Coordinates of C-alpha atoms in Angstrom, one line a residue:
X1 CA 43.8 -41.6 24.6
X2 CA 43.6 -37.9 25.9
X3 CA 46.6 -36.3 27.1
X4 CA 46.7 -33.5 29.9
X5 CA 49.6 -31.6 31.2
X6 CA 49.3 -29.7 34.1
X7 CA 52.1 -27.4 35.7
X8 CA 53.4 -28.7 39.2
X9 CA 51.3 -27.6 41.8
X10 CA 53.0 -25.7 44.6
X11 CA 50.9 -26.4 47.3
X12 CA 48.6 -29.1 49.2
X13 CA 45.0 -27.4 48.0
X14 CA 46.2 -27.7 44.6
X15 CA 47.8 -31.2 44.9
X16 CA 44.7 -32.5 46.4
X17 CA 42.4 -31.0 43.3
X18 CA 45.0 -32.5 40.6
X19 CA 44.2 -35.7 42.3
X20 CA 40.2 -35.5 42.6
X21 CA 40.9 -34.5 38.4
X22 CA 43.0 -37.9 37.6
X23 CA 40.3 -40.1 39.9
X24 CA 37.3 -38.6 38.3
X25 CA 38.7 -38.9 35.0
X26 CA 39.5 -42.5 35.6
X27 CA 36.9 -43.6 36.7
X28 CA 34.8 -41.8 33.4
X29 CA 37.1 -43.6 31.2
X30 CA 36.6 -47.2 32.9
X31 CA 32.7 -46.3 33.0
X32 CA 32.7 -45.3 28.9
X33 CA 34.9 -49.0 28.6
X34 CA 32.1 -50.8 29.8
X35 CA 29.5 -49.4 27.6
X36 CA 31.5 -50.1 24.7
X37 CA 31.6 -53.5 26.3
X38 CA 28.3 -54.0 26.9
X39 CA 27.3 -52.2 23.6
X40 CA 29.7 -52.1 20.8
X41 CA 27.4 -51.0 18.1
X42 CA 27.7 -47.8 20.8
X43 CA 31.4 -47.4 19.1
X44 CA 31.6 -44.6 16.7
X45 CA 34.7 -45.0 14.0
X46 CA 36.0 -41.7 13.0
X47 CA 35.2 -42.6 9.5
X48 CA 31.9 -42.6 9.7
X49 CA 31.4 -40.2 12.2
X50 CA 33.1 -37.5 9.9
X51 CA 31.1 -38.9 6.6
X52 CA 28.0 -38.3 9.1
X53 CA 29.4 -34.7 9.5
X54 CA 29.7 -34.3 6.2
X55 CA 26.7 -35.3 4.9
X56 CA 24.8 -33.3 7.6
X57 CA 27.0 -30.4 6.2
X58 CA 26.1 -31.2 2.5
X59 CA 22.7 -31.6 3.4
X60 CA 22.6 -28.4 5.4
X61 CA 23.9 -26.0 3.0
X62 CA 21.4 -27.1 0.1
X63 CA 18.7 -26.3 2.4
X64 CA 20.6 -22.8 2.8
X65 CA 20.9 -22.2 -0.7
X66 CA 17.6 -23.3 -1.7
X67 CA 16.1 -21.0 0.7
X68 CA 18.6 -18.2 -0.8
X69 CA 17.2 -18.3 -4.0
X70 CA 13.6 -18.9 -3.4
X71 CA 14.2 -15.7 -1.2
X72 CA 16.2 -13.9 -3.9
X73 CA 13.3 -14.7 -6.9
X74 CA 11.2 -13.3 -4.0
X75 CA 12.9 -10.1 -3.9
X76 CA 13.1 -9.8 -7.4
X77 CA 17.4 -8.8 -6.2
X78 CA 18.4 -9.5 -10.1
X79 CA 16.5 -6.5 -11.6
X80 CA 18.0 -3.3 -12.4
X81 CA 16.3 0.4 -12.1
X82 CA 14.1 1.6 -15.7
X83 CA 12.9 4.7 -16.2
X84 CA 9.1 4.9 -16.3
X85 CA 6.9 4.4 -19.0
X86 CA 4.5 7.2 -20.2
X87 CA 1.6 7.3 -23.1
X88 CA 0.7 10.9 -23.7
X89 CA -0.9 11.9 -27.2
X90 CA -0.7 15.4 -25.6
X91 CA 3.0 16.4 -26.8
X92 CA 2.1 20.0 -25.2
X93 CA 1.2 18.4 -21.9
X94 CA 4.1 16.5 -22.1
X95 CA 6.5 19.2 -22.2
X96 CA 5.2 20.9 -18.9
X97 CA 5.1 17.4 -17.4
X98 CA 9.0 17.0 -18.1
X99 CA 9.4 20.6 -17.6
X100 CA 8.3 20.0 -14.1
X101 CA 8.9 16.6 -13.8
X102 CA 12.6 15.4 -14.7
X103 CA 12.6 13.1 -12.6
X104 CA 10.6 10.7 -15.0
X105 CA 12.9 11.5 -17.0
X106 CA 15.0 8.9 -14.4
X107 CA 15.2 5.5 -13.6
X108 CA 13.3 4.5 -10.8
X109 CA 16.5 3.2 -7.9
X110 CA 14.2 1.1 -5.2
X111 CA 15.5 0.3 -2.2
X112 CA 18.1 -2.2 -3.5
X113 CA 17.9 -5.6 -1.2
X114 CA 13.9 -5.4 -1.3
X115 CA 12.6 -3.0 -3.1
X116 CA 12.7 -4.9 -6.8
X117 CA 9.8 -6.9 -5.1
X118 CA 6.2 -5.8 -5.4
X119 CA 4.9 -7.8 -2.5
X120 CA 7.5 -6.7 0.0
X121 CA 6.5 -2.7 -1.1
X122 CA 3.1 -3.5 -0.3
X123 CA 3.6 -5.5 2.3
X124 CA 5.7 -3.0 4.2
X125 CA 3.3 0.3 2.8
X126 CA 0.6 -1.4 4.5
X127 CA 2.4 -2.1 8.3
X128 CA 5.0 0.7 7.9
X129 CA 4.0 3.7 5.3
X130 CA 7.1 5.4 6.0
X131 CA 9.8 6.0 7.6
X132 CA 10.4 8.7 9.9
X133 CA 6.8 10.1 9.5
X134 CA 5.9 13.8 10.3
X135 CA 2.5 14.6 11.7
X136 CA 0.9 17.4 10.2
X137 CA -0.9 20.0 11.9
X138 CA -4.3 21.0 10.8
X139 CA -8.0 21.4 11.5
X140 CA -10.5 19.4 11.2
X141 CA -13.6 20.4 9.3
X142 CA -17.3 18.4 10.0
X143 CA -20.1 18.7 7.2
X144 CA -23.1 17.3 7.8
X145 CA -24.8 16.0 4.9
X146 CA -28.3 15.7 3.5
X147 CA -28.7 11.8 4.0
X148 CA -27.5 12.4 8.0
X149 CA -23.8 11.5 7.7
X150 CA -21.1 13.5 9.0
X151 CA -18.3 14.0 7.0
X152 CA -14.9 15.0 8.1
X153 CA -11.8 16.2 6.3
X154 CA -8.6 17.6 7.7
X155 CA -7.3 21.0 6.5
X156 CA -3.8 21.7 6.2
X157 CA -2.1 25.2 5.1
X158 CA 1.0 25.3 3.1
X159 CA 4.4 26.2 5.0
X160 CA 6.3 27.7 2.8
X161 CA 4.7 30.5 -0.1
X162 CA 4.0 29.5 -3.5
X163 CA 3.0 32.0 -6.5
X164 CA 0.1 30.3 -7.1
X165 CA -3.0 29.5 -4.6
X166 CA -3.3 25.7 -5.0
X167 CA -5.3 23.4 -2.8
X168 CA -4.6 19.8 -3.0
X169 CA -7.4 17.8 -1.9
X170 CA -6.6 14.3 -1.3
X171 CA -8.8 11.2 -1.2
X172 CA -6.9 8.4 0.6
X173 CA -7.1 4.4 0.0
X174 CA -9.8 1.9 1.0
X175 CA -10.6 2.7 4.5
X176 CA -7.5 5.2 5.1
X177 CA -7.4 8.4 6.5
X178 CA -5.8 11.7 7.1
X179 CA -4.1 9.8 10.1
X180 CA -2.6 7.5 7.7
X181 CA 1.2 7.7 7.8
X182 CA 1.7 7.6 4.0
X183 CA -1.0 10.3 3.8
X184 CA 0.5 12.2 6.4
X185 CA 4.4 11.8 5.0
X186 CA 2.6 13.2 1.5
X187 CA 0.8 16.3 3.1
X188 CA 4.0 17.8 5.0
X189 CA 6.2 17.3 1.6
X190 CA 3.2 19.1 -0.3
X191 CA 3.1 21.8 2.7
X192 CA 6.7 22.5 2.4
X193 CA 6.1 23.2 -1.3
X194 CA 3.9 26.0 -0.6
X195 CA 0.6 23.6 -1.3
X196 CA -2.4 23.7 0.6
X197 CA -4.0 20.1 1.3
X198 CA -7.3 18.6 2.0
X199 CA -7.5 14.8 3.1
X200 CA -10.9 13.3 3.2
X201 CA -11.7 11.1 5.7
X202 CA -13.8 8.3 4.6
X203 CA -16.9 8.0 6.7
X204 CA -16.8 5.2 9.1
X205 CA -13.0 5.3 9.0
X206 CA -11.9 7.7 11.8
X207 CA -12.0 5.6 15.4
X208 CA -12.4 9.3 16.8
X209 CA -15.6 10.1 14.7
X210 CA -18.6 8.2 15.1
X211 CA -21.4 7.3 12.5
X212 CA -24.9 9.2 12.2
X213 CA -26.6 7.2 9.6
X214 CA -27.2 3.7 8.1
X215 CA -23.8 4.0 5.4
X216 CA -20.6 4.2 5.4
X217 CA -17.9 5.0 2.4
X218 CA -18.2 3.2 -0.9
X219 CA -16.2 2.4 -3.5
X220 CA -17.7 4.4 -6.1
X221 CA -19.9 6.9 -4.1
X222 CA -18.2 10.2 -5.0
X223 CA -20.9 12.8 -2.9
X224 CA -18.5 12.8 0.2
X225 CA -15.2 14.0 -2.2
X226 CA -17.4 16.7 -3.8
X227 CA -18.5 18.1 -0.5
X228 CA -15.4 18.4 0.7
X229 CA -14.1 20.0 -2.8
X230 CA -17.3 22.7 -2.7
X231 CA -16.5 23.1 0.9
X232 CA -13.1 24.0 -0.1
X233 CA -13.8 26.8 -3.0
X234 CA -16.5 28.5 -0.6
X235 CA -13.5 29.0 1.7
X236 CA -11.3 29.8 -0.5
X237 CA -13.3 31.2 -3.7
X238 CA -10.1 31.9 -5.5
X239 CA -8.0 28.8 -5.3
X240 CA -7.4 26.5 -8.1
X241 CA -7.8 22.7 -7.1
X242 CA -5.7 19.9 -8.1
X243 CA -7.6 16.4 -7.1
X244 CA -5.5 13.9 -5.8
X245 CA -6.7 9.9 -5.2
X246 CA -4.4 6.8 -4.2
X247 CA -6.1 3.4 -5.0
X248 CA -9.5 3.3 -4.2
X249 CA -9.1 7.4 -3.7
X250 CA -7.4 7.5 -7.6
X251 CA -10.9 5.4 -8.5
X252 CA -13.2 7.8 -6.7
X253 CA -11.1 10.7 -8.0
X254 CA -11.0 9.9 -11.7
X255 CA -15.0 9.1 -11.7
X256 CA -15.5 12.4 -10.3
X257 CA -13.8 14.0 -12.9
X258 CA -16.1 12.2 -15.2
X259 CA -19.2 12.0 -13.2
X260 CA -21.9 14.3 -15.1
X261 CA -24.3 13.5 -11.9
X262 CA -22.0 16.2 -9.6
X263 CA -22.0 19.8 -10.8
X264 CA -18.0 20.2 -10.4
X265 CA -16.4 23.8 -9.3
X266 CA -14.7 25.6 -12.2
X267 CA -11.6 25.6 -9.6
X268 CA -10.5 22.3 -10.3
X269 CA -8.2 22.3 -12.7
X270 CA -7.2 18.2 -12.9
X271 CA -6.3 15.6 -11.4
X272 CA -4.3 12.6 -10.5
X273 CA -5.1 8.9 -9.8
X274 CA -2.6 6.0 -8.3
X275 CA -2.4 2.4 -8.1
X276 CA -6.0 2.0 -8.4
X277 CA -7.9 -0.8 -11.2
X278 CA -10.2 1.0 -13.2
X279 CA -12.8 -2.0 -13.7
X280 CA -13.8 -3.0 -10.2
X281 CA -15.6 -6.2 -12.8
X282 CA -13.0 -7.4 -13.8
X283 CA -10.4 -6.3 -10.7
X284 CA -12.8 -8.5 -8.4
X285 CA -12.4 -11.5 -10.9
X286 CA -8.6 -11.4 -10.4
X287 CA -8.8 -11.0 -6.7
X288 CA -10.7 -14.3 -6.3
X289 CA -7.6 -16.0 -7.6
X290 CA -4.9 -17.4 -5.5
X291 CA -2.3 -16.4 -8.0
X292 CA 0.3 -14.1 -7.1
X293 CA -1.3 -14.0 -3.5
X294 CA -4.2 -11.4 -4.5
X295 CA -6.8 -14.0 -2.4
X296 CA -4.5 -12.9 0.6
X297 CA -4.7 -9.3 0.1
X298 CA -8.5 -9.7 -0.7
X299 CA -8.7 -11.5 2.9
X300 CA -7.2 -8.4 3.9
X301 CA -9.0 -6.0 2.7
X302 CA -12.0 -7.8 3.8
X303 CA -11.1 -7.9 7.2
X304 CA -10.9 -4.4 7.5
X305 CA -13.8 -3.6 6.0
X306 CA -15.9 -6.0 8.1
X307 CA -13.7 -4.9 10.9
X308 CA -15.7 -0.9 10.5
X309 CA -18.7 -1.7 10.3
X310 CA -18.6 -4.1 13.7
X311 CA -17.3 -1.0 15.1
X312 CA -20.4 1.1 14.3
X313 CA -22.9 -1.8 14.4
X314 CA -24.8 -0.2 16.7
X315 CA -25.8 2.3 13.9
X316 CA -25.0 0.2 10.6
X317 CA -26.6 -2.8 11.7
X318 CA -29.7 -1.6 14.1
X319 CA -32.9 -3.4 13.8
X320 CA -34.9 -0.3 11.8
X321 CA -31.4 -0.5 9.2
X322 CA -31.4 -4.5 8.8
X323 CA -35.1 -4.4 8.6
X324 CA -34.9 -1.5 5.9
X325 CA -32.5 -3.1 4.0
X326 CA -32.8 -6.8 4.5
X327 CA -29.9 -7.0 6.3
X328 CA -28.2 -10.6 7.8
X329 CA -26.0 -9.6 10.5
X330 CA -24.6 -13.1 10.7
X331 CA -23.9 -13.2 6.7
X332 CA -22.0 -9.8 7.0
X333 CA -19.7 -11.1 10.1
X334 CA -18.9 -14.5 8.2
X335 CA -18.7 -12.7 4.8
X336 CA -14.5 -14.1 3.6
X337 CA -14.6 -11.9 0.6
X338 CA -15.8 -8.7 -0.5
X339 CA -17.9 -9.7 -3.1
X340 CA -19.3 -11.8 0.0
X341 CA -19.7 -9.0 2.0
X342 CA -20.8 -6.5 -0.7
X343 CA -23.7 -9.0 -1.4
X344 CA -24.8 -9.3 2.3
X345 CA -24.1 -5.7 3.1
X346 CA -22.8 -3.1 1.0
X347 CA -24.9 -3.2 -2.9
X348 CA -28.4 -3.3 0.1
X349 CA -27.9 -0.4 1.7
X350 CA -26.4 1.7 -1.8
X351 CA -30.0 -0.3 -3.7
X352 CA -28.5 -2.0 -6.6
X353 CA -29.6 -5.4 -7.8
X354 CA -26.3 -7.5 -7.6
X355 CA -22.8 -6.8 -6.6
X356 CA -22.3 -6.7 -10.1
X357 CA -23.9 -3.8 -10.8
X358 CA -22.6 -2.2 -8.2
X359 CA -19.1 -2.7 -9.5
X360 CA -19.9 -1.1 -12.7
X361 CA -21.2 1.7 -11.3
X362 CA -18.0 2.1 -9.4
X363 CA -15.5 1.4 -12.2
X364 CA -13.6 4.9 -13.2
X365 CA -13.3 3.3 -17.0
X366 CA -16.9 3.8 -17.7
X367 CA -16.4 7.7 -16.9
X368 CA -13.3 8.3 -18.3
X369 CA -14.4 10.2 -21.8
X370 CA -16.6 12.4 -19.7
X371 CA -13.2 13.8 -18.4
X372 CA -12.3 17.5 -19.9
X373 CA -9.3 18.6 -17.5
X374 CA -6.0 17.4 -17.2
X375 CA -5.5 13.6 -16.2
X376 CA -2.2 12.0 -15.0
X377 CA -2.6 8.4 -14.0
X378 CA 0.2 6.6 -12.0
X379 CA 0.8 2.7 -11.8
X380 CA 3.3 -0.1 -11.3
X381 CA 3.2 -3.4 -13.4
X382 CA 4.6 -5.7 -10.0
X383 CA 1.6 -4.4 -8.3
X384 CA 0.4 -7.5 -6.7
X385 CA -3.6 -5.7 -6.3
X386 CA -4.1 -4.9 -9.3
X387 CA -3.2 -7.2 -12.5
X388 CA -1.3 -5.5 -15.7
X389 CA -4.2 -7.0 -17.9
X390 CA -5.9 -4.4 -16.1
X391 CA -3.8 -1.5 -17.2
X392 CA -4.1 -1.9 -21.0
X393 CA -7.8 0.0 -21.2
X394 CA -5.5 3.0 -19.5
X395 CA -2.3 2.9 -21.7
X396 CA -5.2 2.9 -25.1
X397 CA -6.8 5.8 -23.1
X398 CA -3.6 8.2 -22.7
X399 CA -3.0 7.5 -25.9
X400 CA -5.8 8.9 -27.9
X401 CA -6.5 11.4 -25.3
X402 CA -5.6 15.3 -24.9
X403 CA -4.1 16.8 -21.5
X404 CA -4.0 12.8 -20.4
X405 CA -1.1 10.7 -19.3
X406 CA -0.3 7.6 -18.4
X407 CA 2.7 6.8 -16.1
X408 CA 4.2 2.9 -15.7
X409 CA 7.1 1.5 -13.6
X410 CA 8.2 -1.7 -13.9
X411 CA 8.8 -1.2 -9.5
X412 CA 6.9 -0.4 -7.0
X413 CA 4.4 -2.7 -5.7
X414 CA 0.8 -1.1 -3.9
X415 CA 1.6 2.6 -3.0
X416 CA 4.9 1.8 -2.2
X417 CA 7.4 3.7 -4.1
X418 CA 10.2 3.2 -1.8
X419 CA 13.9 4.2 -3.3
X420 CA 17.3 5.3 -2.0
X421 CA 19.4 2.9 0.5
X422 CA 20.5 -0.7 0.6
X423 CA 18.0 -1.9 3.3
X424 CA 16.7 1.6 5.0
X425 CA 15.0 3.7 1.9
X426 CA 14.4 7.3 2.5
X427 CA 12.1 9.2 4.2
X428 CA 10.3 10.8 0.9
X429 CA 9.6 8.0 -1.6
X430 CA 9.8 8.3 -5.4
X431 CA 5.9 9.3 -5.4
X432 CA 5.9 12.0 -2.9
X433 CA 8.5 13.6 -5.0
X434 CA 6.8 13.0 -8.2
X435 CA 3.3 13.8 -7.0
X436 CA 4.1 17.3 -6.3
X437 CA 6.0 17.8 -9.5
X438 CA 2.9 16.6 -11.2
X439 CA 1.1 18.9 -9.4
X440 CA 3.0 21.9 -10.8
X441 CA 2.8 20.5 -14.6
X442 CA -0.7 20.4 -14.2
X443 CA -1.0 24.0 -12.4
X444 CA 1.5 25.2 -15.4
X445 CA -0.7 23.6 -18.0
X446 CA -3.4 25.6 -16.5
X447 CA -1.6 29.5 -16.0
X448 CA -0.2 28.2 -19.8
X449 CA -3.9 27.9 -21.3
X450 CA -5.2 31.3 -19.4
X451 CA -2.5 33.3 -21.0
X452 CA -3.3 32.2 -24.4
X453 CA -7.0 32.7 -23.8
X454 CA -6.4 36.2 -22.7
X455 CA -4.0 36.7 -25.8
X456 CA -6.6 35.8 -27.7

């Protein structure tokens, strides 16, 4: 029985609504009587209606924990920061790396609720970059090249003085730019260190810059990145360069190093490769998989490639280029991998046999005891692109090798690098900080070796 109270009214209005109340609540409680009449399975005992609740409780809250720890083996939440990793057989190069460097030295702190998780790094590096990203200024610089391509890289000058004059030319990830925000984020931090910067733009990739022959970049196809680099020492004769590639970039970058096909300036003085695979063979094979989600980032990464050359398909895919090349348009557009897409469009118009072969001639590993500057090579083991089995031909490498090193974090995922904060990380990550301290081991290395050569 429910019980109301109500103060004594003190006038007619209020009287008169007190009594509309009592009959409408009277007649609800005859009306509710009858159902329970008419149905009395209708009844509920508060027994079982509280052993419902408390099931549905039970019930509830094991969904909610299950959920809480499928999301917290997700975000990897129970690791703790390491310091990196690093193979070096070079105990000279070593000491300017630390010299410069402390901060390997240091654990790596990522972003604590997230950043222990390689797939939430890459995930956000790929939608976000970073946070709070400057935009450099610069200028752009077009080269026209002898197959009919137009190459364009963006030209930065340093904002602050440095001792040294030290260009920093940059060759971004698969399909990136100078426009991409973790490119941009690394070019003002390498500006304020008194480092001029070069970002290459791979061809097809700028919306703003349209195509002039049948190709677009490549994974292995290093001609663009050394016509920027000889670009770069006729404008500036006396500057010593310091090659810098992320992913795909780090692969172009470390073949070039190695490549005996390219006669390389005597201004570049090393270089640096990130997150990228070294054996696009092999790194292919893994992709396939569905483990660890790599078939999703494949999907991905196939997208986007299709997604330029449907941009430019007015040059790429004219009738004199598909007849040329034996070209299927409608094979390229339903292409769902890249090896699909590299067998319908890419190994054509480069003339290799197979995809396969392709790959091999892409792969930095087959270049890499061709390489006689300094090397520094930068990647983390919860990378979901690329595998660790993949790493061990790198760590053997750095270890044999002079003015080589190999750099390994347990964190970090794809280019991410994010550190500092509980849920917001900070605006520079780890590997912009590192980066340019790498750069100044490797220009120290350098001055180091020209003093003793004059000595002698």
């Amino acid at each position: 029985m429910v019980r109301i109270e109500l103060e004594t009214c003190k006038d007619d209005q209020s009287q008169s609504q007190v009594n509309n109340f009592y009959d409408s609540y009277s007649q609800s409680k005859l009306f509710l009587l009858q159902v329970f009449n008419e149905y009395p399975t209708f009844v509920i005992s508060s027994q079982n209606f509280y052993r419902d609740i408390l099931t549905m409780s039970t019930a509830f809250l094991t969904a909610v924990a299950v959920i809480l720890c499928i999301l917290f083996r997700l975000l990897n939440v129970n690791s703790q920061p390491l310091k990196p990793s690093l193979w070096c057989f070079d105990e000279t190069f070593l000491d300017c790396i630390f010299k410069i460097a402390p901060v390997l030295r240091e654990p790596y702190i990522p972003t604590r609720l997230w950043g222990f998780s390689g797939h939430v790094q890459t995930v956000l590096h790929s939608i976000v970059g970073r946070v709070k990203c400057p935009w450099p200024l610069g200028e752009r610089v077009y080269l026209s090249l002898f197959d009919g391509s137009t190459l364009t890289y963006d030209l930065y000058q340093p904002l602050n003085e440095h001792e040294d004059d030290i260009t920093v030319a940059i060759c971004p990830g698969i399909g990136n730019t100078s426009e991409s925000v973790y490119i941009r984020t690394f070019v003002h931090y390498a500006q304020c260190h008194g480092y001029r910067t070069a970002v290459l733009n791979h061809i097809g990739a700028l919306a703003s810059v349209q195509v002039t022959s049948y190709r677009i970049f490549t994974y292995g196809h290093t001609g663009d990145f050394d016509a920027m680099v000889h670009n770069l020492v006729a404008k500036y004769p006396t500057t010593n360069v310091v090659a810098v590639g992320f992913s795909l970039g780090g692969n172009l970058v470390t073949k070039y190093m190695g490549d005996k096909t390219h006669k390389r300036p005597d201004n570049v003085i090393g270089g640096i490769s990130i997150c990228q695979g070294y054996n696009a063979v092999e790194g292919t094979k893994w992709l396939l998989n569905w483990q660890n989600f790599r078939r999703f980032y494949l999907y991905v990464m196939t997208e986007n490639m299709k997604t330029i050359i449907m941009k430019h398909r007015h040059i790429l895919l004219s009738e004199e280029v598909k007849t040329r090349y034996s070209l299927n348009e409608r094979e390229i557009i339903s292409a769902a991998t890249l090896p699909e897409l590299d067998e319908a469009y890419t190994r054509r118009v480069h003339n290799f046999d197979t995809a396969n072969d392709m790959y091999r001639w892409s792969s930095s590993l087959n270049y890499l005891d061709n390489i006689d500057k300094p090397m520094i090579f930068i990647n983390s083991k919860d990378d979901p692109l690329v595998p660790e089995d993949l790493l061990s031909p790198i760590r053997d490498y750095a270890s044999k090798r002079s003015k080589t090193c190999y750099v390994e974090l347990a964190h970090g995922g794809h280019l991410g690098f994010y550190e500092g904060g509980l849920v917001y990380p900070n605006p520079v990550t780890w590997l912009d900080r590192t980066l340019v301290a790498l750069i100044g081991s490797i220009v120290m290395m350098t001055n180091d070796n020209a003093l003793k050569k004059t000595a002698a």
